[in-house]
mmCIF file of C-alpha atoms and ligand atoms in Angstrom:
data_model
loop_
_atom_site.group_PDB
_atom_site.id
_atom_site.type_symbol
_atom_site.label_atom_id
_atom_site.label_comp_id
_atom_site.label_asym_id
_atom_site.label_seq_id
_atom_site.Cartn_x
_atom_site.Cartn_y
_atom_site.Cartn_z
ATOM 1 C CA UNK A 9 -10.036 173.347 -46.056
ATOM 2 C CA UNK A 10 -12.018 172.685 -42.580
ATOM 3 C CA UNK A 11 -11.952 175.516 -40.053
ATOM 4 C CA UNK A 12 -13.577 175.899 -37.029
ATOM 5 C CA UNK A 13 -14.906 178.871 -35.283
ATOM 6 C CA UNK A 14 -16.693 179.175 -31.852
ATOM 7 C CA UNK A 15 -18.552 182.671 -31.417
ATOM 8 C CA UNK A 16 -19.572 183.455 -27.969
ATOM 9 C CA UNK A 17 -20.514 179.867 -27.099
ATOM 10 C CA UNK A 18 -22.683 179.348 -23.863
ATOM 11 C CA UNK A 19 -23.862 176.375 -22.181
ATOM 12 C CA UNK A 20 -26.157 175.955 -19.353
ATOM 13 C CA UNK A 21 -27.513 172.901 -17.791
ATOM 14 C CA UNK A 22 -30.948 173.763 -16.186
ATOM 15 C CA UNK A 23 -30.023 177.001 -14.427
ATOM 16 C CA UNK A 24 -26.136 176.411 -14.259
ATOM 17 C CA UNK A 25 -23.862 177.805 -16.633
ATOM 18 C CA UNK A 26 -20.867 175.912 -17.270
ATOM 19 C CA UNK A 27 -19.658 177.554 -20.468
ATOM 20 C CA UNK A 28 -19.533 181.418 -20.320
ATOM 21 C CA UNK A 29 -19.105 182.715 -23.876
ATOM 22 C CA UNK A 30 -16.226 180.890 -25.541
ATOM 23 C CA UNK A 31 -14.636 182.450 -28.888
ATOM 24 C CA UNK A 32 -11.673 180.470 -30.404
ATOM 25 C CA UNK A 33 -10.725 179.408 -33.784
ATOM 26 C CA UNK A 34 -8.883 176.710 -35.632
ATOM 27 C CA UNK A 35 -7.250 177.121 -38.787
ATOM 28 C CA UNK A 36 -7.252 174.309 -41.452
ATOM 29 C CA UNK A 37 -4.781 171.521 -40.335
ATOM 30 C CA UNK A 38 -4.302 172.918 -36.734
ATOM 31 C CA UNK A 39 -3.977 170.743 -33.911
ATOM 32 C CA UNK A 40 -5.660 172.575 -31.100
ATOM 33 C CA UNK A 41 -5.508 171.253 -27.459
ATOM 34 C CA UNK A 42 -8.068 172.303 -24.636
ATOM 35 C CA UNK A 43 -6.511 171.993 -21.505
ATOM 36 C CA UNK A 44 -7.723 172.882 -18.151
ATOM 37 C CA UNK A 45 -8.585 171.352 -14.572
ATOM 38 C CA UNK A 46 -11.274 168.799 -14.279
ATOM 39 C CA UNK A 47 -14.827 170.373 -14.702
ATOM 40 C CA UNK A 48 -13.664 173.458 -16.246
ATOM 41 C CA UNK A 49 -15.961 172.607 -19.408
ATOM 42 C CA UNK A 50 -13.230 170.880 -21.960
ATOM 43 C CA UNK A 51 -15.567 168.022 -22.723
ATOM 44 C CA UNK A 52 -18.909 170.096 -22.805
ATOM 45 C CA UNK A 53 -17.248 172.207 -25.353
ATOM 46 C CA UNK A 54 -16.261 169.428 -27.405
ATOM 47 C CA UNK A 55 -19.642 167.887 -27.406
ATOM 48 C CA UNK A 56 -20.985 170.933 -28.506
ATOM 49 C CA UNK A 57 -18.544 170.996 -31.559
ATOM 50 C CA UNK A 58 -19.541 167.473 -32.300
ATOM 51 C CA UNK A 59 -23.386 168.291 -31.970
ATOM 52 C CA UNK A 60 -23.941 165.821 -29.047
ATOM 53 C CA UNK A 61 -24.579 168.838 -26.919
ATOM 54 C CA UNK A 62 -26.672 171.936 -28.048
ATOM 55 C CA UNK A 63 -25.181 175.315 -27.049
ATOM 56 C CA UNK A 64 -27.411 177.604 -25.196
ATOM 57 C CA UNK A 65 -26.328 180.452 -27.133
ATOM 58 C CA UNK A 66 -23.683 181.528 -29.698
ATOM 59 C CA UNK A 67 -22.360 179.831 -33.053
ATOM 60 C CA UNK A 68 -20.381 176.908 -34.054
ATOM 61 C CA UNK A 69 -18.871 177.448 -37.547
ATOM 62 C CA UNK A 70 -17.487 174.814 -39.506
ATOM 63 C CA UNK A 71 -15.969 176.001 -42.854
ATOM 64 C CA UNK A 72 -17.734 179.377 -42.211
ATOM 65 C CA UNK A 73 -21.403 177.597 -41.980
ATOM 66 C CA UNK A 74 -23.169 177.869 -38.900
ATOM 67 C CA UNK A 75 -23.785 174.407 -37.900
ATOM 68 C CA UNK A 76 -25.667 174.775 -34.603
ATOM 69 C CA UNK A 77 -28.997 173.197 -36.259
ATOM 70 C CA UNK A 78 -26.910 170.225 -38.044
ATOM 71 C CA UNK A 79 -27.089 167.111 -36.547
ATOM 72 C CA UNK A 80 -23.995 165.142 -35.140
ATOM 73 C CA UNK A 81 -23.963 162.949 -38.279
ATOM 74 C CA UNK A 82 -24.142 165.652 -40.900
ATOM 75 C CA UNK A 83 -21.130 167.993 -39.200
ATOM 76 C CA UNK A 84 -18.425 166.208 -40.589
ATOM 77 C CA UNK A 85 -16.749 165.846 -37.171
ATOM 78 C CA UNK A 86 -15.435 162.306 -35.830
ATOM 79 C CA UNK A 87 -14.904 161.798 -32.359
ATOM 80 C CA UNK A 88 -12.592 159.344 -30.498
ATOM 81 C CA UNK A 89 -13.448 158.837 -27.027
ATOM 82 C CA UNK A 90 -11.202 158.025 -23.862
ATOM 83 C CA UNK A 91 -13.323 154.700 -23.618
ATOM 84 C CA UNK A 92 -12.687 153.683 -27.207
ATOM 85 C CA UNK A 93 -16.359 152.797 -27.428
ATOM 86 C CA UNK A 94 -15.505 149.701 -29.674
ATOM 87 C CA UNK A 95 -18.126 147.011 -30.377
ATOM 88 C CA UNK A 96 -16.988 143.881 -28.383
ATOM 89 C CA UNK A 97 -18.596 141.286 -30.503
ATOM 90 C CA UNK A 98 -17.102 142.618 -33.872
ATOM 91 C CA UNK A 99 -13.818 142.189 -35.424
ATOM 92 C CA UNK A 100 -11.418 144.871 -35.857
ATOM 93 C CA UNK A 101 -12.235 145.230 -39.437
ATOM 94 C CA UNK A 102 -15.934 145.499 -38.621
ATOM 95 C CA UNK A 103 -15.493 148.066 -36.044
ATOM 96 C CA UNK A 104 -13.616 150.139 -38.491
ATOM 97 C CA UNK A 105 -16.178 149.434 -41.483
ATOM 98 C CA UNK A 106 -19.251 149.938 -39.318
ATOM 99 C CA UNK A 107 -19.824 153.762 -39.809
ATOM 100 C CA UNK A 108 -19.306 153.454 -43.561
ATOM 101 C CA UNK A 109 -21.613 150.597 -44.021
ATOM 102 C CA UNK A 110 -24.316 152.781 -42.486
ATOM 103 C CA UNK A 111 -23.576 155.371 -44.859
ATOM 104 C CA UNK A 112 -24.144 152.717 -47.641
ATOM 105 C CA UNK A 113 -20.593 153.070 -49.001
ATOM 106 C CA UNK A 114 -19.853 150.449 -51.570
ATOM 107 C CA UNK A 115 -18.160 147.411 -49.840
ATOM 108 C CA UNK A 116 -14.966 147.925 -52.102
ATOM 109 C CA UNK A 117 -14.449 151.306 -50.974
ATOM 110 C CA UNK A 118 -14.809 150.384 -47.541
ATOM 111 C CA UNK A 119 -12.300 147.469 -48.028
ATOM 112 C CA UNK A 120 -9.827 150.125 -49.377
ATOM 113 C CA UNK A 121 -10.546 152.424 -46.726
ATOM 114 C CA UNK A 122 -9.995 149.980 -43.839
ATOM 115 C CA UNK A 123 -7.170 148.663 -45.477
ATOM 116 C CA UNK A 124 -5.315 152.060 -45.720
ATOM 117 C CA UNK A 125 -6.247 153.298 -42.385
ATOM 118 C CA UNK A 126 -5.041 149.860 -40.680
ATOM 119 C CA UNK A 127 -1.665 150.231 -42.497
ATOM 120 C CA UNK A 128 -1.484 153.903 -41.357
ATOM 121 C CA UNK A 129 -2.061 152.614 -37.762
ATOM 122 C CA UNK A 130 0.121 149.396 -37.995
ATOM 123 C CA UNK A 131 -3.086 147.170 -37.374
ATOM 124 C CA UNK A 132 -2.651 145.206 -40.629
ATOM 125 C CA UNK A 133 -2.255 141.724 -38.665
ATOM 126 C CA UNK A 134 -5.076 142.567 -36.390
ATOM 127 C CA UNK A 135 -8.145 143.096 -38.710
ATOM 128 C CA UNK A 136 -9.741 139.724 -37.691
ATOM 129 C CA UNK A 137 -9.327 139.962 -33.907
ATOM 130 C CA UNK A 138 -11.871 140.945 -31.342
ATOM 131 C CA UNK A 139 -11.109 144.210 -29.346
ATOM 132 C CA UNK A 140 -10.650 142.033 -26.087
ATOM 133 C CA UNK A 141 -7.745 140.431 -28.077
ATOM 134 C CA UNK A 142 -5.943 143.648 -28.376
ATOM 135 C CA UNK A 143 -4.064 145.718 -26.047
ATOM 136 C CA UNK A 144 -5.111 149.047 -24.814
ATOM 137 C CA UNK A 145 -3.156 150.962 -27.077
ATOM 138 C CA UNK A 146 -4.178 148.969 -30.176
ATOM 139 C CA UNK A 147 -7.827 149.418 -29.019
ATOM 140 C CA UNK A 148 -7.301 153.050 -29.189
ATOM 141 C CA UNK A 149 -5.758 152.756 -32.750
ATOM 142 C CA UNK A 150 -8.841 151.092 -33.795
ATOM 143 C CA UNK A 151 -10.869 154.046 -32.337
ATOM 144 C CA UNK A 152 -8.735 156.374 -34.292
ATOM 145 C CA UNK A 153 -8.898 154.238 -37.256
ATOM 146 C CA UNK A 154 -12.721 154.233 -37.224
ATOM 147 C CA UNK A 155 -12.580 158.092 -37.214
ATOM 148 C CA UNK A 156 -9.861 157.931 -40.047
ATOM 149 C CA UNK A 157 -12.019 155.879 -42.568
ATOM 150 C CA UNK A 158 -14.886 158.479 -42.532
ATOM 151 C CA UNK A 159 -12.443 161.329 -43.725
ATOM 152 C CA UNK A 160 -14.023 163.503 -41.464
ATOM 153 C CA UNK A 161 -13.459 167.589 -41.808
ATOM 154 C CA UNK A 162 -12.512 167.747 -38.127
ATOM 155 C CA UNK A 163 -11.176 165.210 -35.771
ATOM 156 C CA UNK A 164 -12.420 165.491 -31.907
ATOM 157 C CA UNK A 165 -10.517 163.584 -29.254
ATOM 158 C CA UNK A 166 -11.759 163.399 -25.963
ATOM 159 C CA UNK A 167 -8.969 162.651 -23.451
ATOM 160 C CA UNK A 168 -7.898 159.638 -25.912
ATOM 161 C CA UNK A 169 -4.815 158.376 -23.906
ATOM 162 C CA UNK A 170 -6.167 158.609 -20.286
ATOM 163 C CA UNK A 171 -6.735 154.861 -19.835
ATOM 164 C CA UNK A 172 -3.387 154.038 -21.172
ATOM 165 C CA UNK A 173 -0.317 153.485 -18.846
ATOM 166 C CA UNK A 174 2.306 156.100 -18.782
ATOM 167 C CA UNK A 175 4.908 154.596 -21.131
ATOM 168 C CA UNK A 176 2.349 153.831 -23.655
ATOM 169 C CA UNK A 177 0.662 157.510 -23.144
ATOM 170 C CA UNK A 178 4.028 158.681 -24.282
ATOM 171 C CA UNK A 179 4.324 156.536 -27.373
ATOM 172 C CA UNK A 180 0.752 157.057 -28.277
ATOM 173 C CA UNK A 181 1.459 160.900 -28.002
ATOM 174 C CA UNK A 182 4.376 160.829 -30.678
ATOM 175 C CA UNK A 183 2.138 158.554 -32.927
ATOM 176 C CA UNK A 184 -0.703 160.878 -32.798
ATOM 177 C CA UNK A 185 1.617 163.804 -33.699
ATOM 178 C CA UNK A 186 2.832 161.850 -36.538
ATOM 179 C CA UNK A 187 -0.828 161.123 -37.769
ATOM 180 C CA UNK A 188 -1.215 164.798 -37.556
ATOM 181 C CA UNK A 189 1.535 165.538 -39.707
ATOM 182 C CA UNK A 190 0.547 162.739 -42.285
ATOM 183 C CA UNK A 191 -3.205 163.505 -42.667
ATOM 184 C CA UNK A 192 -2.768 167.198 -42.313
ATOM 185 C CA UNK A 193 -6.301 167.412 -40.780
ATOM 186 C CA UNK A 194 -7.549 169.865 -38.295
ATOM 187 C CA UNK A 195 -7.723 168.213 -34.956
ATOM 188 C CA UNK A 196 -9.126 169.304 -31.562
ATOM 189 C CA UNK A 197 -7.954 167.398 -28.494
ATOM 190 C CA UNK A 198 -9.194 167.552 -24.893
ATOM 191 C CA UNK A 199 -6.943 166.945 -21.832
ATOM 192 C CA UNK A 200 -6.471 167.781 -18.456
ATOM 193 C CA UNK A 201 -2.701 166.871 -18.939
ATOM 194 C CA UNK A 202 -0.381 169.903 -19.566
ATOM 195 C CA UNK A 203 2.464 167.766 -20.669
ATOM 196 C CA UNK A 204 0.090 166.251 -23.534
ATOM 197 C CA UNK A 205 -1.151 169.841 -24.368
ATOM 198 C CA UNK A 206 2.677 170.983 -24.597
ATOM 199 C CA UNK A 207 3.835 168.270 -26.699
ATOM 200 C CA UNK A 208 0.982 167.849 -29.145
ATOM 201 C CA UNK A 209 -0.659 171.171 -29.858
ATOM 202 C CA UNK A 210 -0.013 173.908 -32.406
ATOM 203 C CA UNK A 211 -2.235 175.820 -30.419
ATOM 204 C CA UNK A 212 -3.234 175.468 -26.458
ATOM 205 C CA UNK A 213 -6.544 176.949 -25.234
ATOM 206 C CA UNK A 214 -6.540 177.226 -21.458
ATOM 207 C CA UNK A 215 -9.773 176.968 -20.000
ATOM 208 C CA UNK A 216 -10.762 177.815 -16.250
ATOM 209 C CA UNK A 217 -14.519 177.426 -15.073
ATOM 210 C CA UNK A 218 -15.889 177.585 -18.585
ATOM 211 C CA UNK A 219 -13.908 180.712 -19.803
ATOM 212 C CA UNK A 220 -10.880 180.764 -21.887
ATOM 213 C CA UNK A 221 -8.132 182.257 -19.763
ATOM 214 C CA UNK A 222 -5.473 182.086 -22.553
ATOM 215 C CA UNK A 223 -4.736 180.917 -26.185
ATOM 216 C CA UNK A 224 -1.392 180.534 -27.606
ATOM 217 C CA UNK A 225 1.571 178.354 -28.798
ATOM 218 C CA UNK A 226 2.985 175.855 -26.164
ATOM 219 C CA UNK A 227 6.253 178.258 -26.238
ATOM 220 C CA UNK A 228 4.085 181.619 -26.044
ATOM 221 C CA UNK A 229 2.299 180.180 -22.990
ATOM 222 C CA UNK A 230 5.357 179.014 -21.333
ATOM 223 C CA UNK A 231 7.298 182.246 -21.991
ATOM 224 C CA UNK A 232 4.515 184.563 -21.349
ATOM 225 C CA UNK A 233 1.591 183.487 -19.276
ATOM 226 C CA UNK A 234 -1.168 186.058 -18.934
ATOM 227 C CA UNK A 235 -1.815 185.465 -15.264
ATOM 228 C CA UNK A 236 -1.116 183.243 -12.283
ATOM 229 C CA UNK A 237 -3.396 180.426 -13.365
ATOM 230 C CA UNK A 238 -1.948 180.089 -16.658
ATOM 231 C CA UNK A 239 1.822 180.328 -15.419
ATOM 232 C CA UNK A 240 0.974 177.788 -12.557
ATOM 233 C CA UNK A 241 -1.040 175.291 -14.816
ATOM 234 C CA UNK A 242 1.642 175.337 -17.737
ATOM 235 C CA UNK A 243 5.099 173.906 -16.752
ATOM 236 C CA UNK A 244 6.175 171.171 -14.778
ATOM 237 C CA UNK A 245 7.223 171.113 -11.797
ATOM 238 C CA UNK A 246 4.935 174.125 -11.339
ATOM 239 C CA UNK A 247 6.307 177.695 -11.323
ATOM 240 C CA UNK A 248 7.266 179.353 -8.045
ATOM 241 C CA UNK A 249 5.323 182.415 -6.972
ATOM 242 C CA UNK A 250 7.440 184.444 -4.644
ATOM 243 C CA UNK A 251 6.419 187.631 -2.879
ATOM 244 C CA UNK A 252 8.392 190.792 -3.351
ATOM 245 C CA UNK A 253 9.370 191.115 0.497
ATOM 246 C CA UNK A 254 11.124 187.751 -0.177
ATOM 247 C CA UNK A 255 13.515 189.763 -2.048
ATOM 248 C CA UNK A 256 14.060 192.492 0.625
ATOM 249 C CA UNK A 257 17.840 192.151 0.459
ATOM 250 C CA UNK A 258 17.679 192.745 -3.301
ATOM 251 C CA UNK A 259 16.453 196.326 -3.630
ATOM 252 C CA UNK A 260 18.154 196.852 -7.162
ATOM 253 C CA UNK A 261 16.400 193.984 -8.561
ATOM 254 C CA UNK A 262 13.064 194.881 -7.013
ATOM 255 C CA UNK A 263 13.297 198.326 -8.158
ATOM 256 C CA UNK A 264 13.876 197.336 -11.711
ATOM 257 C CA UNK A 265 10.489 195.438 -11.619
ATOM 258 C CA UNK A 266 7.014 196.951 -13.054
ATOM 259 C CA UNK A 267 5.733 199.200 -10.069
ATOM 260 C CA UNK A 268 2.586 196.831 -9.706
ATOM 261 C CA UNK A 269 4.313 193.798 -9.093
ATOM 262 C CA UNK A 270 3.159 191.917 -6.164
ATOM 263 C CA UNK A 271 4.374 188.272 -6.990
ATOM 264 C CA UNK A 272 7.500 187.242 -8.795
ATOM 265 C CA UNK A 273 7.403 183.921 -10.868
ATOM 266 C CA UNK A 274 10.483 181.789 -11.431
ATOM 267 C CA UNK A 275 10.311 178.251 -13.086
ATOM 268 C CA UNK A 276 12.387 175.932 -11.007
ATOM 269 C CA UNK A 277 14.271 174.826 -14.016
ATOM 270 C CA UNK A 278 15.547 178.648 -14.271
ATOM 271 C CA UNK A 279 17.312 178.295 -10.759
ATOM 272 C CA UNK A 280 21.206 177.674 -10.815
ATOM 273 C CA UNK A 281 23.308 176.866 -8.040
ATOM 274 C CA UNK A 282 24.710 180.427 -7.097
ATOM 275 C CA UNK A 283 28.643 181.192 -7.590
ATOM 276 C CA UNK A 284 30.160 182.909 -4.705
ATOM 277 C CA UNK A 285 30.322 186.179 -6.716
ATOM 278 C CA UNK A 286 26.824 186.240 -7.737
ATOM 279 C CA UNK A 287 24.775 189.409 -6.643
ATOM 280 C CA UNK A 288 21.290 188.039 -6.994
ATOM 281 C CA UNK A 289 20.740 185.175 -4.689
ATOM 282 C CA UNK A 290 17.991 183.212 -2.811
ATOM 283 C CA UNK A 291 18.805 180.877 0.212
ATOM 284 C CA UNK A 292 17.435 177.441 0.201
ATOM 285 C CA UNK A 293 17.311 175.320 3.117
ATOM 286 C CA UNK A 294 16.481 171.970 1.336
ATOM 287 C CA UNK A 295 13.876 169.931 2.905
ATOM 288 C CA UNK A 296 13.434 167.442 0.160
ATOM 289 C CA UNK A 297 15.689 166.209 -2.653
ATOM 290 C CA UNK A 298 14.608 163.777 -5.428
ATOM 291 C CA UNK A 299 17.668 162.628 -7.617
ATOM 292 C CA UNK A 300 16.533 161.845 -11.361
ATOM 293 C CA UNK A 301 19.560 161.173 -13.164
ATOM 294 C CA UNK A 302 20.449 164.251 -15.036
ATOM 295 C CA UNK A 303 18.587 166.581 -12.733
ATOM 296 C CA UNK A 304 17.641 166.910 -9.175
ATOM 297 C CA UNK A 305 14.472 168.462 -7.936
ATOM 298 C CA UNK A 306 14.843 170.129 -4.507
ATOM 299 C CA UNK A 307 12.418 171.756 -2.405
ATOM 300 C CA UNK A 308 12.965 173.681 0.677
ATOM 301 C CA UNK A 309 12.614 177.061 2.474
ATOM 302 C CA UNK A 310 14.013 180.408 1.687
ATOM 303 C CA UNK A 311 13.752 183.867 3.106
ATOM 304 C CA UNK A 312 10.715 184.762 5.180
ATOM 305 C CA UNK A 313 9.717 181.088 4.877
ATOM 306 C CA UNK A 314 8.980 181.077 1.180
ATOM 307 C CA UNK A 315 8.760 177.530 0.070
ATOM 308 C CA UNK A 316 10.423 177.085 -3.309
ATOM 309 C CA UNK A 317 11.324 174.199 -5.740
ATOM 310 C CA UNK A 318 14.393 174.095 -8.131
ATOM 311 C CA UNK A 319 15.555 171.818 -10.574
ATOM 312 C CA UNK A 320 19.291 171.991 -10.702
ATOM 313 C CA UNK A 321 21.878 169.508 -12.697
ATOM 314 C CA UNK A 322 23.269 166.541 -10.659
ATOM 315 C CA UNK A 323 27.119 167.876 -11.181
ATOM 316 C CA UNK A 324 26.868 169.119 -7.557
ATOM 317 C CA UNK A 325 24.370 166.735 -5.695
ATOM 318 C CA UNK A 326 22.647 168.638 -2.735
ATOM 319 C CA UNK A 327 21.184 166.694 0.177
ATOM 320 C CA UNK A 328 18.472 167.299 2.903
ATOM 321 C CA UNK A 329 19.316 169.750 5.340
ATOM 322 C CA UNK A 330 21.965 171.592 3.162
ATOM 323 C CA UNK A 331 21.515 175.333 2.773
ATOM 324 C CA UNK A 332 22.433 176.552 -0.836
ATOM 325 C CA UNK A 333 22.187 179.722 -2.741
ATOM 326 C CA UNK A 334 20.268 179.779 -5.998
ATOM 327 C CA UNK A 335 20.464 182.427 -8.532
ATOM 328 C CA UNK A 336 18.670 183.110 -11.722
ATOM 329 C CA UNK A 337 18.770 185.482 -14.682
ATOM 330 C CA UNK A 338 16.844 188.633 -13.790
ATOM 331 C CA UNK A 339 15.217 188.516 -17.506
ATOM 332 C CA UNK A 340 13.523 185.198 -16.897
ATOM 333 C CA UNK A 341 11.440 186.259 -14.011
ATOM 334 C CA UNK A 342 7.483 186.717 -14.574
ATOM 335 C CA UNK A 343 5.809 189.489 -12.633
ATOM 336 C CA UNK A 344 2.278 189.551 -11.423
ATOM 337 C CA UNK A 345 0.037 192.053 -10.078
ATOM 338 C CA UNK A 346 -2.360 192.040 -6.768
ATOM 339 C CA UNK A 347 -5.002 190.267 -9.139
ATOM 340 C CA UNK A 348 -2.652 187.867 -10.647
ATOM 341 C CA UNK A 349 -2.345 189.448 -13.941
ATOM 342 C CA UNK A 350 0.763 189.307 -15.808
ATOM 343 C CA UNK A 351 2.354 193.103 -15.704
ATOM 344 C CA UNK A 352 3.385 194.609 -18.854
HETATM 345 P P1 ADP B 17 -14.236 168.799 -18.037
HETATM 346 O O1 ADP B 17 -14.354 168.066 -19.238
HETATM 347 O O2 ADP B 17 -13.238 169.938 -18.179
HETATM 348 O O3 ADP B 17 -13.664 167.906 -16.941
HETATM 349 P P2 ADP B 17 -17.045 169.159 -18.422
HETATM 350 O O4 ADP B 17 -17.392 169.406 -19.602
HETATM 351 O O5 ADP B 17 -16.973 167.349 -18.193
HETATM 352 O O6 ADP B 17 -15.578 169.262 -17.754
HETATM 353 O O7 ADP B 17 -18.064 169.692 -17.397
HETATM 354 C C1 ADP B 17 -18.087 171.036 -17.051
HETATM 355 C C2 ADP B 17 -19.188 171.380 -15.976
HETATM 356 O O8 ADP B 17 -20.394 170.981 -16.582
HETATM 357 C C3 ADP B 17 -19.092 170.439 -14.651
HETATM 358 O O9 ADP B 17 -19.376 171.315 -13.615
HETATM 359 C C4 ADP B 17 -20.082 169.472 -14.913
HETATM 360 O O10 ADP B 17 -20.355 169.001 -13.796
HETATM 361 C C5 ADP B 17 -21.138 170.113 -15.572
HETATM 362 N N1 ADP B 17 -21.893 169.270 -16.494
HETATM 363 C C6 ADP B 17 -21.314 168.524 -17.597
HETATM 364 N N2 ADP B 17 -22.408 167.672 -18.199
HETATM 365 C C7 ADP B 17 -23.444 167.825 -17.470
HETATM 366 C C8 ADP B 17 -24.684 167.492 -17.803
HETATM 367 N N3 ADP B 17 -25.267 166.737 -18.670
HETATM 368 N N4 ADP B 17 -25.424 167.954 -16.672
HETATM 369 C C9 ADP B 17 -25.329 168.955 -15.883
HETATM 370 N N5 ADP B 17 -24.115 169.200 -15.559
HETATM 371 C C10 ADP B 17 -23.208 169.001 -16.243
#
């Protein structure tokens, strides 16, 4: 059983506080993803867990023991870096074995662990190669293999797929998910890519400027974002935020919303082309249309000049310059108050 708990973790560099009291928990075997824009403190938080950085205040609990005074080498965490951090002059086998050799693990055991990890990661045939003779995806697998052989309590991943091309990122994402299922280990993963967070996580921690904005399952965050920041960050294309004045012609719809509502959030994929009989509609004069096969992404101008995006099926193709009527189910809208907080 390996659990992780952060309690009121703070971090300052000189006099600048970059982590402002973070509390969170990872259950045994959970895949937790830290996501947020660049500079929000994801890597710093991960490095604090690893012991590569010291928290200014607060506690880091691994399996219920506070480890803030335990060195990185003795925390039982293994970190996989974006840059792979492989030794170029060593073979794949030697790269994977190196950490265990340092711990004086008997050679027979090392061989067994490296062989098992290599099989798990489909590196069997590549053990004699040097990192330069591998593709990006294979190098990243070696870096992951090096973590696996140490049998860590907790795996830490710092944007491990960022250096891979788009196609490889998608397949490595699936591999990581599969690996997590097979190993059943607790994993903490940092990314700025919300799609990666949505597809990998059991639990997502959304960070902004060193604070936790919301913690939840991918579906929980998509369905009930706690504020406009999370609503805008999770989901692609981004949610539309529409002022209530845009719905001037729909008093019944507006009246049914919580009274504090200032902005109405509608995801692009929740719009439909309105049938003539639809009561609840918004006009869209299309300024930009992207055909994507099964769907089309439309951007344009609505009432009061509001800019909206809609994702519609391609059964009826819409072109630039056309004005269409969009409709939506009233119960899929999100409502936010003047401070950007979700209304009840
Ligand atoms: P992220 O991983 O979300 O992009 P980081 O954790 O790298 O963000 O950085 C969070 C903030 O802390 C940033 O403002 C960054 O400039 C600052 N920071 C990170 N490391 C240091 C450091 N060693 N010294 C000073 N400031 C740092």
